[in-house]
mmCIF file of C-alpha atoms and ligand atoms in Angstrom:
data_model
loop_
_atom_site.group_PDB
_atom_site.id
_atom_site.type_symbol
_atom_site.label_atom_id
_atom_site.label_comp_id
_atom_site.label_asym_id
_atom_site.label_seq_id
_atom_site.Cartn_x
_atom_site.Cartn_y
_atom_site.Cartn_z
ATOM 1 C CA UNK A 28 52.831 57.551 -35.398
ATOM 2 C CA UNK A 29 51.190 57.009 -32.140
ATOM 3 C CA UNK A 30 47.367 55.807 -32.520
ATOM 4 C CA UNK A 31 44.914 57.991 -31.440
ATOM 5 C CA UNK A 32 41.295 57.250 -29.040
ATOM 6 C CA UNK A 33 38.533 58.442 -30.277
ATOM 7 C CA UNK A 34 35.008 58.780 -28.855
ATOM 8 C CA UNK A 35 31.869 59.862 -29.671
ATOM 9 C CA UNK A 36 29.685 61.921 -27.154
ATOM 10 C CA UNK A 37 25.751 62.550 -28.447
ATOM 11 C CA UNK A 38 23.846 65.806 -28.806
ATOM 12 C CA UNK A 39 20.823 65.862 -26.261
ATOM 13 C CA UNK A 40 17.338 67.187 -25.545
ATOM 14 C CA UNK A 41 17.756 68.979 -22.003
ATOM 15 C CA UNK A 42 14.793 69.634 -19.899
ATOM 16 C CA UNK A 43 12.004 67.669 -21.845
ATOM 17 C CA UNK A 44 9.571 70.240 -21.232
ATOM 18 C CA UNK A 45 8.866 69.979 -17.157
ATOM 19 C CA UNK A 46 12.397 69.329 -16.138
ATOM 20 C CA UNK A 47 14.207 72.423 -16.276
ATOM 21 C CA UNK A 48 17.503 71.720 -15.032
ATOM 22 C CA UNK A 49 16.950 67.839 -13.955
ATOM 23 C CA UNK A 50 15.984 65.807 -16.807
ATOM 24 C CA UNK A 51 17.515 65.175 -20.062
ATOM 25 C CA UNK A 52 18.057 62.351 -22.911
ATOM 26 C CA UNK A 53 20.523 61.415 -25.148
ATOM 27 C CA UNK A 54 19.892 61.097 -29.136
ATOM 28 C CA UNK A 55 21.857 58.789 -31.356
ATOM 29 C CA UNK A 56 22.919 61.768 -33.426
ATOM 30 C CA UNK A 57 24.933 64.240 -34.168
ATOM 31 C CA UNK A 58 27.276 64.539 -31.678
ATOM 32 C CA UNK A 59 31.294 65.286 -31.220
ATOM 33 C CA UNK A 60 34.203 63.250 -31.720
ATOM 34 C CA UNK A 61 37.767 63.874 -29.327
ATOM 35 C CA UNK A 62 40.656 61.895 -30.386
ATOM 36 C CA UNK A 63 43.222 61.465 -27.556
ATOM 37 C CA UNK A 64 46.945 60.533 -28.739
ATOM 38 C CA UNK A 65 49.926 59.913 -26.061
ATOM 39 C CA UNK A 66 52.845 61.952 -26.397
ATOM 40 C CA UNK A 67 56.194 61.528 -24.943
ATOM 41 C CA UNK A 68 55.963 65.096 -23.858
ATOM 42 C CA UNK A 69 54.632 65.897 -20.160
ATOM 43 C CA UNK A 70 51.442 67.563 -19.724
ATOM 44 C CA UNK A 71 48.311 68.101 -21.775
ATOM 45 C CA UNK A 72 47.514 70.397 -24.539
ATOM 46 C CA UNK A 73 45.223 70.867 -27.487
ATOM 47 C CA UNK A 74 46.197 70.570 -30.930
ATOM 48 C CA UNK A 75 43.379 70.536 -33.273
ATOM 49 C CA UNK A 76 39.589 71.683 -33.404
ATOM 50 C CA UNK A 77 37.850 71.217 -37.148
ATOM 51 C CA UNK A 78 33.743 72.441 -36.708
ATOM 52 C CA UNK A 79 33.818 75.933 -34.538
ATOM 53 C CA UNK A 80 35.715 78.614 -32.829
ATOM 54 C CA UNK A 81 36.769 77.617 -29.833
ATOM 55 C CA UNK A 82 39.665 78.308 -27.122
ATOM 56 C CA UNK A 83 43.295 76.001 -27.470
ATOM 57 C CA UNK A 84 43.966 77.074 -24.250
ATOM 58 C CA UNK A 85 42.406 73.854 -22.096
ATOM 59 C CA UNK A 86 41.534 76.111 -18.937
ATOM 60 C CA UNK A 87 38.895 78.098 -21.076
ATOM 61 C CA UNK A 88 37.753 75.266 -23.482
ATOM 62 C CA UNK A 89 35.036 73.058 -22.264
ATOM 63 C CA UNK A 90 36.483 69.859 -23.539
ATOM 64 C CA UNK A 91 40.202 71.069 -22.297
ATOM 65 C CA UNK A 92 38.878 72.121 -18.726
ATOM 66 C CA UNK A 93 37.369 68.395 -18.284
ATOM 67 C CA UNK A 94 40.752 66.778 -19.223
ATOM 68 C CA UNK A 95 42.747 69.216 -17.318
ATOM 69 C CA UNK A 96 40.274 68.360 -14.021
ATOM 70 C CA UNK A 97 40.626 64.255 -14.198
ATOM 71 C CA UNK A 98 43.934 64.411 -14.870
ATOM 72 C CA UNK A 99 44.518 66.452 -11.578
ATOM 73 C CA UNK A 100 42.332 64.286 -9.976
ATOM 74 C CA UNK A 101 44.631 61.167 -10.924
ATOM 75 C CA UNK A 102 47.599 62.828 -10.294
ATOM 76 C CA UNK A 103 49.166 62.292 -13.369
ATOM 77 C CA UNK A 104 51.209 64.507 -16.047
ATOM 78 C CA UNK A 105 51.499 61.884 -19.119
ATOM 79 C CA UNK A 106 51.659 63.568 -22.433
ATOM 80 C CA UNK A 107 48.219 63.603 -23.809
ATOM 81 C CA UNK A 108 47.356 65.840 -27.394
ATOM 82 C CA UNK A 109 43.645 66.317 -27.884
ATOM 83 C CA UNK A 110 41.876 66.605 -30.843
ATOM 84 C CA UNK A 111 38.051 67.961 -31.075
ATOM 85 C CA UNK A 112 35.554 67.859 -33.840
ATOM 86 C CA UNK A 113 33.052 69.720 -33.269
ATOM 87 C CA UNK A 114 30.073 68.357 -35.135
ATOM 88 C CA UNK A 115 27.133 70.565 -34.221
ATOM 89 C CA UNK A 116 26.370 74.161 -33.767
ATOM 90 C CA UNK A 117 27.196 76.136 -30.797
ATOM 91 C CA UNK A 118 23.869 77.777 -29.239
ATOM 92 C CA UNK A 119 21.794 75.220 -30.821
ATOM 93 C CA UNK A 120 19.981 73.947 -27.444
ATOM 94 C CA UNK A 121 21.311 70.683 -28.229
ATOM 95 C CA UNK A 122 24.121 70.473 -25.737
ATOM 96 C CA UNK A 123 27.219 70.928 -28.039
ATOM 97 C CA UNK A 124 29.685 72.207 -24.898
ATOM 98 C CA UNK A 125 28.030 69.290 -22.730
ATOM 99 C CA UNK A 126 29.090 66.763 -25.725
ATOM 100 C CA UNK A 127 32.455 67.916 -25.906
ATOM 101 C CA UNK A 128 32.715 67.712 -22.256
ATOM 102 C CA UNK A 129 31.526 63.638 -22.396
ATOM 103 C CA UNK A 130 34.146 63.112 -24.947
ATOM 104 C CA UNK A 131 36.179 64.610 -23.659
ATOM 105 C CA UNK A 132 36.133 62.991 -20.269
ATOM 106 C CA UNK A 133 36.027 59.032 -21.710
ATOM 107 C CA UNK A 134 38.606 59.345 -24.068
ATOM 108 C CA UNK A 135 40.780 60.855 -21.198
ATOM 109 C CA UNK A 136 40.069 57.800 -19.254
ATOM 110 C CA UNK A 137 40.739 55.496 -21.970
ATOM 111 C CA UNK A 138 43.841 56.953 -22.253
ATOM 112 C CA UNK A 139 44.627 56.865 -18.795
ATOM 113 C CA UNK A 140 43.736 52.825 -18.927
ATOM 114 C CA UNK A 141 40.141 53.269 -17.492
ATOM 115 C CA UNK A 142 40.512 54.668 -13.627
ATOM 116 C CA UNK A 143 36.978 55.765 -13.172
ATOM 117 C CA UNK A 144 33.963 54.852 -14.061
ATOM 118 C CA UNK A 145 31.443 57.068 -16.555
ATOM 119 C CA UNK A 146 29.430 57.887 -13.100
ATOM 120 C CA UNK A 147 32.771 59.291 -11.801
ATOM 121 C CA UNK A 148 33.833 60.926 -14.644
ATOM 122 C CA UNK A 149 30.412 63.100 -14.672
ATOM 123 C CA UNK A 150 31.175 65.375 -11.957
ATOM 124 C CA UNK A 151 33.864 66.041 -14.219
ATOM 125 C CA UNK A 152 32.327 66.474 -17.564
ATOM 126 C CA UNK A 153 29.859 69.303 -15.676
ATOM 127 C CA UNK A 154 32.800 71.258 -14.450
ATOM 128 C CA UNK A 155 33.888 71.121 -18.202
ATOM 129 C CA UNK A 156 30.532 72.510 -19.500
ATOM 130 C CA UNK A 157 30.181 75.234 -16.769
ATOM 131 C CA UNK A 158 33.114 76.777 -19.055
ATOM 132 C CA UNK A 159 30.789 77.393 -21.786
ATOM 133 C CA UNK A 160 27.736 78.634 -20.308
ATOM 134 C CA UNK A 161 28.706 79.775 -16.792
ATOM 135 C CA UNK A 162 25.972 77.769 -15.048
ATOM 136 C CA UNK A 163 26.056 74.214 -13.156
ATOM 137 C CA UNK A 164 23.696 71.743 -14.145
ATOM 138 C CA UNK A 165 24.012 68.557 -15.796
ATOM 139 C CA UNK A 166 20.941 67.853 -17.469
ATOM 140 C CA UNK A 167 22.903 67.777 -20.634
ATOM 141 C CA UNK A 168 26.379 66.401 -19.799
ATOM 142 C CA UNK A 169 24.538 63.347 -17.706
ATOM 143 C CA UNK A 170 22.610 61.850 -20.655
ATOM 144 C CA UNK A 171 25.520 62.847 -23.286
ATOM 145 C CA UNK A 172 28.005 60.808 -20.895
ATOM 146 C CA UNK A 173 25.817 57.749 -19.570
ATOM 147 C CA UNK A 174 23.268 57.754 -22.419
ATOM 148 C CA UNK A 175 19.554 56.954 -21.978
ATOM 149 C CA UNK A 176 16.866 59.816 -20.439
ATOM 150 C CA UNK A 177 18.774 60.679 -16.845
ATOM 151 C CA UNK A 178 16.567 62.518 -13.944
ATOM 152 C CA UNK A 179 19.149 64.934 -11.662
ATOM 153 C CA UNK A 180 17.644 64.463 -8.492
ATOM 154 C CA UNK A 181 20.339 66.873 -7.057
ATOM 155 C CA UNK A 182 22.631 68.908 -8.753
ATOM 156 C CA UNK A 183 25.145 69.636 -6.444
ATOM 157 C CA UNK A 184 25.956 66.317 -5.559
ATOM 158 C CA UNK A 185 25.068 64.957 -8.560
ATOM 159 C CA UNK A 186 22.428 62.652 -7.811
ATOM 160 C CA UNK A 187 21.247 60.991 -11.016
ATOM 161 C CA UNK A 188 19.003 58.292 -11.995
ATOM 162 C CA UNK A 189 17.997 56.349 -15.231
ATOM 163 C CA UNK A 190 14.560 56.719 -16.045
ATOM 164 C CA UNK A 191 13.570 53.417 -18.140
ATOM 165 C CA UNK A 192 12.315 54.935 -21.355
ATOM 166 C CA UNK A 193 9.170 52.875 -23.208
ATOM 167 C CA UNK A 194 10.837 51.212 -26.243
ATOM 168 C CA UNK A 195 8.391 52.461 -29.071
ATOM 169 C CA UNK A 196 9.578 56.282 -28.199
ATOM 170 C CA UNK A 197 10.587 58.338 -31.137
ATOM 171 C CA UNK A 198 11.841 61.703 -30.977
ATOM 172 C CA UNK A 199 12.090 64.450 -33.780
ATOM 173 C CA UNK A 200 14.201 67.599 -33.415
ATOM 174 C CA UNK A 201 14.103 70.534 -35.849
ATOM 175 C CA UNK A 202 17.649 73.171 -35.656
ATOM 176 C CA UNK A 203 16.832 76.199 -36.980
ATOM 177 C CA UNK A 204 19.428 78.201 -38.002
ATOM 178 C CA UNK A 205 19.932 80.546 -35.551
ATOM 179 C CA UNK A 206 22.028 80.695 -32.412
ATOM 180 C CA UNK A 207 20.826 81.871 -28.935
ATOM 181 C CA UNK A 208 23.155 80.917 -26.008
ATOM 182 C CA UNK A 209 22.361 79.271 -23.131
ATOM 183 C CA UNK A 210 23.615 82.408 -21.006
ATOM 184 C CA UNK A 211 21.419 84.731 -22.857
ATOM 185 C CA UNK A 212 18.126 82.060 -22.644
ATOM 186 C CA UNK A 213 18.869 81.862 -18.816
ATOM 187 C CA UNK A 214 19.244 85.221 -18.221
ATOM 188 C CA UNK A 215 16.090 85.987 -19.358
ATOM 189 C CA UNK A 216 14.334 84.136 -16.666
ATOM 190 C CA UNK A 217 12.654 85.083 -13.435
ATOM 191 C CA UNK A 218 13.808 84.728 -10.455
ATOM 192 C CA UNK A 219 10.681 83.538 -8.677
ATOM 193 C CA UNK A 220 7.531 81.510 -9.734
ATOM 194 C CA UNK A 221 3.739 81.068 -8.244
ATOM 195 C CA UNK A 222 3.442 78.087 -6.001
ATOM 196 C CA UNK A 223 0.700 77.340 -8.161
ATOM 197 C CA UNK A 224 3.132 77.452 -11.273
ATOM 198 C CA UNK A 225 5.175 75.000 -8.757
ATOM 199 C CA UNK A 226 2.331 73.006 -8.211
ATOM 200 C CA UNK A 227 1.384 72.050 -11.669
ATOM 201 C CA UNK A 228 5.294 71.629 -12.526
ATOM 202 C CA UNK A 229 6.469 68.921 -10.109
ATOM 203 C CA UNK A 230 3.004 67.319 -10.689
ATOM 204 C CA UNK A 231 3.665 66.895 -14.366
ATOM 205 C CA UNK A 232 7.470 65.789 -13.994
ATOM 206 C CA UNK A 233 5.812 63.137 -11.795
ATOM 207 C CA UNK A 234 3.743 62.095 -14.083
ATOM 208 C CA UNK A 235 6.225 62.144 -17.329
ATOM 209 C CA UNK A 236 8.396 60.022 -15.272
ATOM 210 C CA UNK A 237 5.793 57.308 -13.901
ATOM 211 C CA UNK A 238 4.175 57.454 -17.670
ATOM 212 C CA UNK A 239 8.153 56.520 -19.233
ATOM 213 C CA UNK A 240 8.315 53.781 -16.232
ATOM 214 C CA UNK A 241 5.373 52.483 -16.951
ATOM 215 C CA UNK A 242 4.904 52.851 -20.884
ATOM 216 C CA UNK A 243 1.895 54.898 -20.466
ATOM 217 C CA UNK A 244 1.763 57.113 -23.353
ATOM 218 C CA UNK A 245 -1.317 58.541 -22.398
ATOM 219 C CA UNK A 246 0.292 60.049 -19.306
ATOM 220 C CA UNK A 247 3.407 61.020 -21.282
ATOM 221 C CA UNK A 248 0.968 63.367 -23.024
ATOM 222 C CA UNK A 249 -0.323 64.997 -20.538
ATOM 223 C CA UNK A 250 2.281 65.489 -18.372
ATOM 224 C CA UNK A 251 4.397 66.764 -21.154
ATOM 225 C CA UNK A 252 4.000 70.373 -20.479
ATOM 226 C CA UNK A 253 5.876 73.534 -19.362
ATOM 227 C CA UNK A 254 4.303 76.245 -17.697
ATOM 228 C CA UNK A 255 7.025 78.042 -16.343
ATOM 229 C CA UNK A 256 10.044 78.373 -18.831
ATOM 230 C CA UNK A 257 8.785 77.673 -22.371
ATOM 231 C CA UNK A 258 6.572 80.492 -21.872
ATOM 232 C CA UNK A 259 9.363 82.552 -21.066
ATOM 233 C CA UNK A 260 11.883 81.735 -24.163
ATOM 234 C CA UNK A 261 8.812 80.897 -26.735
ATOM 235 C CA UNK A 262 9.541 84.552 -28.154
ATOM 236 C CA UNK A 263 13.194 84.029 -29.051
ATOM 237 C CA UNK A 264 12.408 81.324 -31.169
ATOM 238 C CA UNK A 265 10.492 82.498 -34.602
ATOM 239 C CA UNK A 266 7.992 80.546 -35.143
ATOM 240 C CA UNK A 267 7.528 78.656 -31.966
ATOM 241 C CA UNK A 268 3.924 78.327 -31.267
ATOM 242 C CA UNK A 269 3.323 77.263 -35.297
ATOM 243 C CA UNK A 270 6.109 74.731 -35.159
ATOM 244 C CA UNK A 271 4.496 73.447 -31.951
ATOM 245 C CA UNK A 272 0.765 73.344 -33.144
ATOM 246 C CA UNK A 273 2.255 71.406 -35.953
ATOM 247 C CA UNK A 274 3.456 68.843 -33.876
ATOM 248 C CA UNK A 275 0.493 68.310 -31.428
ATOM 249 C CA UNK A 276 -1.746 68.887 -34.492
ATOM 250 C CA UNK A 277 -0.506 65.256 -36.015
ATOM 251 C CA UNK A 278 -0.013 63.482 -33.025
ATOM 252 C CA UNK A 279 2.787 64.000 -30.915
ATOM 253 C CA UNK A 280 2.818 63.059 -27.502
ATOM 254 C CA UNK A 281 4.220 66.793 -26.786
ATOM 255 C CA UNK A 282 6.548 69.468 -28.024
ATOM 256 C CA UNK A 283 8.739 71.894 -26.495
ATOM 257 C CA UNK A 284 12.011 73.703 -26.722
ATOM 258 C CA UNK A 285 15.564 71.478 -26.465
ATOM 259 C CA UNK A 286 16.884 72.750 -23.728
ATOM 260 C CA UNK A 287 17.971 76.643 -23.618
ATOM 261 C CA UNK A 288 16.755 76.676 -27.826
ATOM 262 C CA UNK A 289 16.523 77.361 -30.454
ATOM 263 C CA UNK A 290 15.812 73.795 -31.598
ATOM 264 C CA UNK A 291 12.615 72.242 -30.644
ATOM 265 C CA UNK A 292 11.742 69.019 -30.040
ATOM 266 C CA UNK A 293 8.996 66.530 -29.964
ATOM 267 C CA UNK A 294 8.185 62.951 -28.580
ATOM 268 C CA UNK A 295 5.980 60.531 -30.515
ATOM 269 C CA UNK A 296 4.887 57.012 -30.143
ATOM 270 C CA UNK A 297 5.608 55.783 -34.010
ATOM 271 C CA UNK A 298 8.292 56.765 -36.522
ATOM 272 C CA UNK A 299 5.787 57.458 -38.796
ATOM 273 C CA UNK A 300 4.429 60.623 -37.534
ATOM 274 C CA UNK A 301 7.872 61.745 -36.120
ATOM 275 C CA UNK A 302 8.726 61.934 -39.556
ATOM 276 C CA UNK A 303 5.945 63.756 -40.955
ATOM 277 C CA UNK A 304 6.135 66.185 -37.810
ATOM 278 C CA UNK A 305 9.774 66.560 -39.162
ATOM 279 C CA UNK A 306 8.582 67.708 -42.570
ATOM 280 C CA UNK A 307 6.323 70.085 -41.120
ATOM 281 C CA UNK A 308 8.560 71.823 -39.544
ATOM 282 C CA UNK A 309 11.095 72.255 -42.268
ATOM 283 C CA UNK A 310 8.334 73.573 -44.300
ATOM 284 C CA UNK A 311 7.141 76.085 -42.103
ATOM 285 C CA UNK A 312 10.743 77.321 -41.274
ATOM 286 C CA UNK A 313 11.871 77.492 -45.129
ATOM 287 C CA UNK A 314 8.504 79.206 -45.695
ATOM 288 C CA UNK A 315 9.745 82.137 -43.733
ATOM 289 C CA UNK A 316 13.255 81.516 -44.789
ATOM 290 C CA UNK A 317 14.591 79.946 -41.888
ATOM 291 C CA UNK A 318 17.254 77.078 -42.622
ATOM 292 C CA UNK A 319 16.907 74.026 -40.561
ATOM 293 C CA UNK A 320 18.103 70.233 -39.812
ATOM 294 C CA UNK A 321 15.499 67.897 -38.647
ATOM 295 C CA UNK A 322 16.676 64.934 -36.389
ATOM 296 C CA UNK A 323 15.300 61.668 -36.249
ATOM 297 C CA UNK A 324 16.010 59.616 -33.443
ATOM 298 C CA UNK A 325 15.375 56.883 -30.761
ATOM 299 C CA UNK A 326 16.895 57.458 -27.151
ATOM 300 C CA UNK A 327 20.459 56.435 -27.463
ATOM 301 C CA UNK A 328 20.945 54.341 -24.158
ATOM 302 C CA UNK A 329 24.635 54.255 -24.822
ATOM 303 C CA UNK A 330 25.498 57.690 -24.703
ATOM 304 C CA UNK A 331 29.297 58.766 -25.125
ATOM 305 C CA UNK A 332 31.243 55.705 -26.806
ATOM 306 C CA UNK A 333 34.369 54.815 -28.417
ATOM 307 C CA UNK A 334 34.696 54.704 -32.102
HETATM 308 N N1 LIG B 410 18.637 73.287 -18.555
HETATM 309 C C1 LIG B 410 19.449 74.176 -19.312
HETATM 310 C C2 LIG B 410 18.622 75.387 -19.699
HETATM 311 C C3 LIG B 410 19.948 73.477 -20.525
HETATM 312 O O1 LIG B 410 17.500 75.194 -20.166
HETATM 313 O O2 LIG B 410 19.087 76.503 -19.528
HETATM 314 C C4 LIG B 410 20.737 74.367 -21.422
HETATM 315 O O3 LIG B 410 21.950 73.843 -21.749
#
């Protein structure tokens, strides 16, 4: 039996409140696992998903699209099977199509004996994830693929950077159990904002950035904000505004929603009150009957990996 590659590619926190669209981080956990076997038959083709609904045919699955797209690129037609487990929830803001994309993408170019690097695999990978939620932006797929917190200076041509992250960073994440896709949370937004909304924006994405550079957690506060789109998606999450009193209320650094929602997340400078901000928020979601998971995590620098 032929011996399979597997990877893992990590959920991630897209837009960390003041980067809608350009910055994103990776977390250690959950995150999906693709298992590439060569066949002896030409071509590509999917033969297993465990975890979620999804397309076999590889030009309409995310994870299928990606593999189909390098392997053009490379000009090759080697038998390759792909398996995906899905191990997160679709719509849950925590960039399950954008993993699958990243895992999908490395454990094609294990396969393939390593062509390209992650950096040129990425372009890739966000091809992949357009699949799932029609729009192009890699502030999801970037961090899932190359790991760490990743600023997309451009989108179209892909223009990414590494933001150095301060080491005592902790992040909490609370899924409630409810779906809202990305298309839907997009769709919802307006077209046009106040140059004063602008204003205080890029001023605060400055400032999150230069804080992370420069381990200033005071400035991670208070540049930690969104004025434009939180305000905007707050109402599709139940609960939002308690959940993020909560966290504020016992320290965090700042709370907001994971990219498109419905999980929220929040940055804090010790472990200890990321996990009591955790509790919290399980508490006030089960007290309105609201399942939930709550993630504890550092940023993963590593981002997707083989396993
Ligand atoms: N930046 C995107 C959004 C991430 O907020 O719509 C969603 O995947």
């Amino acid at each position: 039996m032929a011996v399979g590659i597997k990877v893992f590619a990590p959920a991630s926190v897209a837009n960390v409140a003041c980067g809608f669209d350009v910055l994103g981080f990776a977390l250690e956990g959950p995150g999906d696992e693709i298992i590439i076997t060569k066949t002896n038959r030409k071509g590509f083709k999917i033969t297993k998903i465990t975890g979620g609904k999804l397309p076999y045919d590889p030009e309409k699955n995310t994870a299928g699209f990606t593999a189909l797209k390098i392997m053009e690129h490379l000009e090759t037609d080697i038998g390759l099977e792909m398996e995906i487990h899905k191990k997160m929830p679709f719509g849950s803001g925590l960039g399950s199509s954008a993993a699958s994309a990243a895992g999908a993408a490395l454990a094609i170019n294990i396969a393939l004996g390593e062509p390209l690097t992650k950096a040129e695999l990425l372009p890739f990978a966000v091809l992949g994830e357009q699949i799932a939620d029609g729009a192009y932006h890699a502030d999801n797929v970037a961090p899932s693929l190359l790991g760490g917190m990743i600023l997309i200076r451009d989108t179209k041509s892909l223009d990414f950077h590494k933001i150095y992250v301060p080491d005592g960073l902790h992040v909490v994440v609370v899924h409630p159990h409810i779906e809202i896709l990305t298309k839907d949370s997009r769709g919802i937004l307006k077209k046009e904002i106040l140059l004063s909304q602008h204003i205080k924006q890029s001023a605060n994405l400055a400032g999150l950035i230069l804080g992370m550079q420069t381990s200033n957690y005071e400035l991670i506060k208070n540049s930690l904000q969104d004025d434009i789109i939180e305000p905007q998606r707050a109402h599709l999450i139940p609960h939002f505004y308690k959940i993020k009193e909560a966290a504020l209320s016992q320290g965090a650094l700042g709370c907001s929603i994971s990219g498109a929602g419905p999980s929220i997340f929040a940055l804090c400078d010790n472990s200890f009150i990321a996990e009591n901000i955790g509790n919290s928020f399980k508490k006030i979601f089960s007290e309105n009957r609201i399942g939930s998971d709550i993630i504890l995590s550092r940023i993963n620098q590593e981002g997707t990996r083989l396993i």
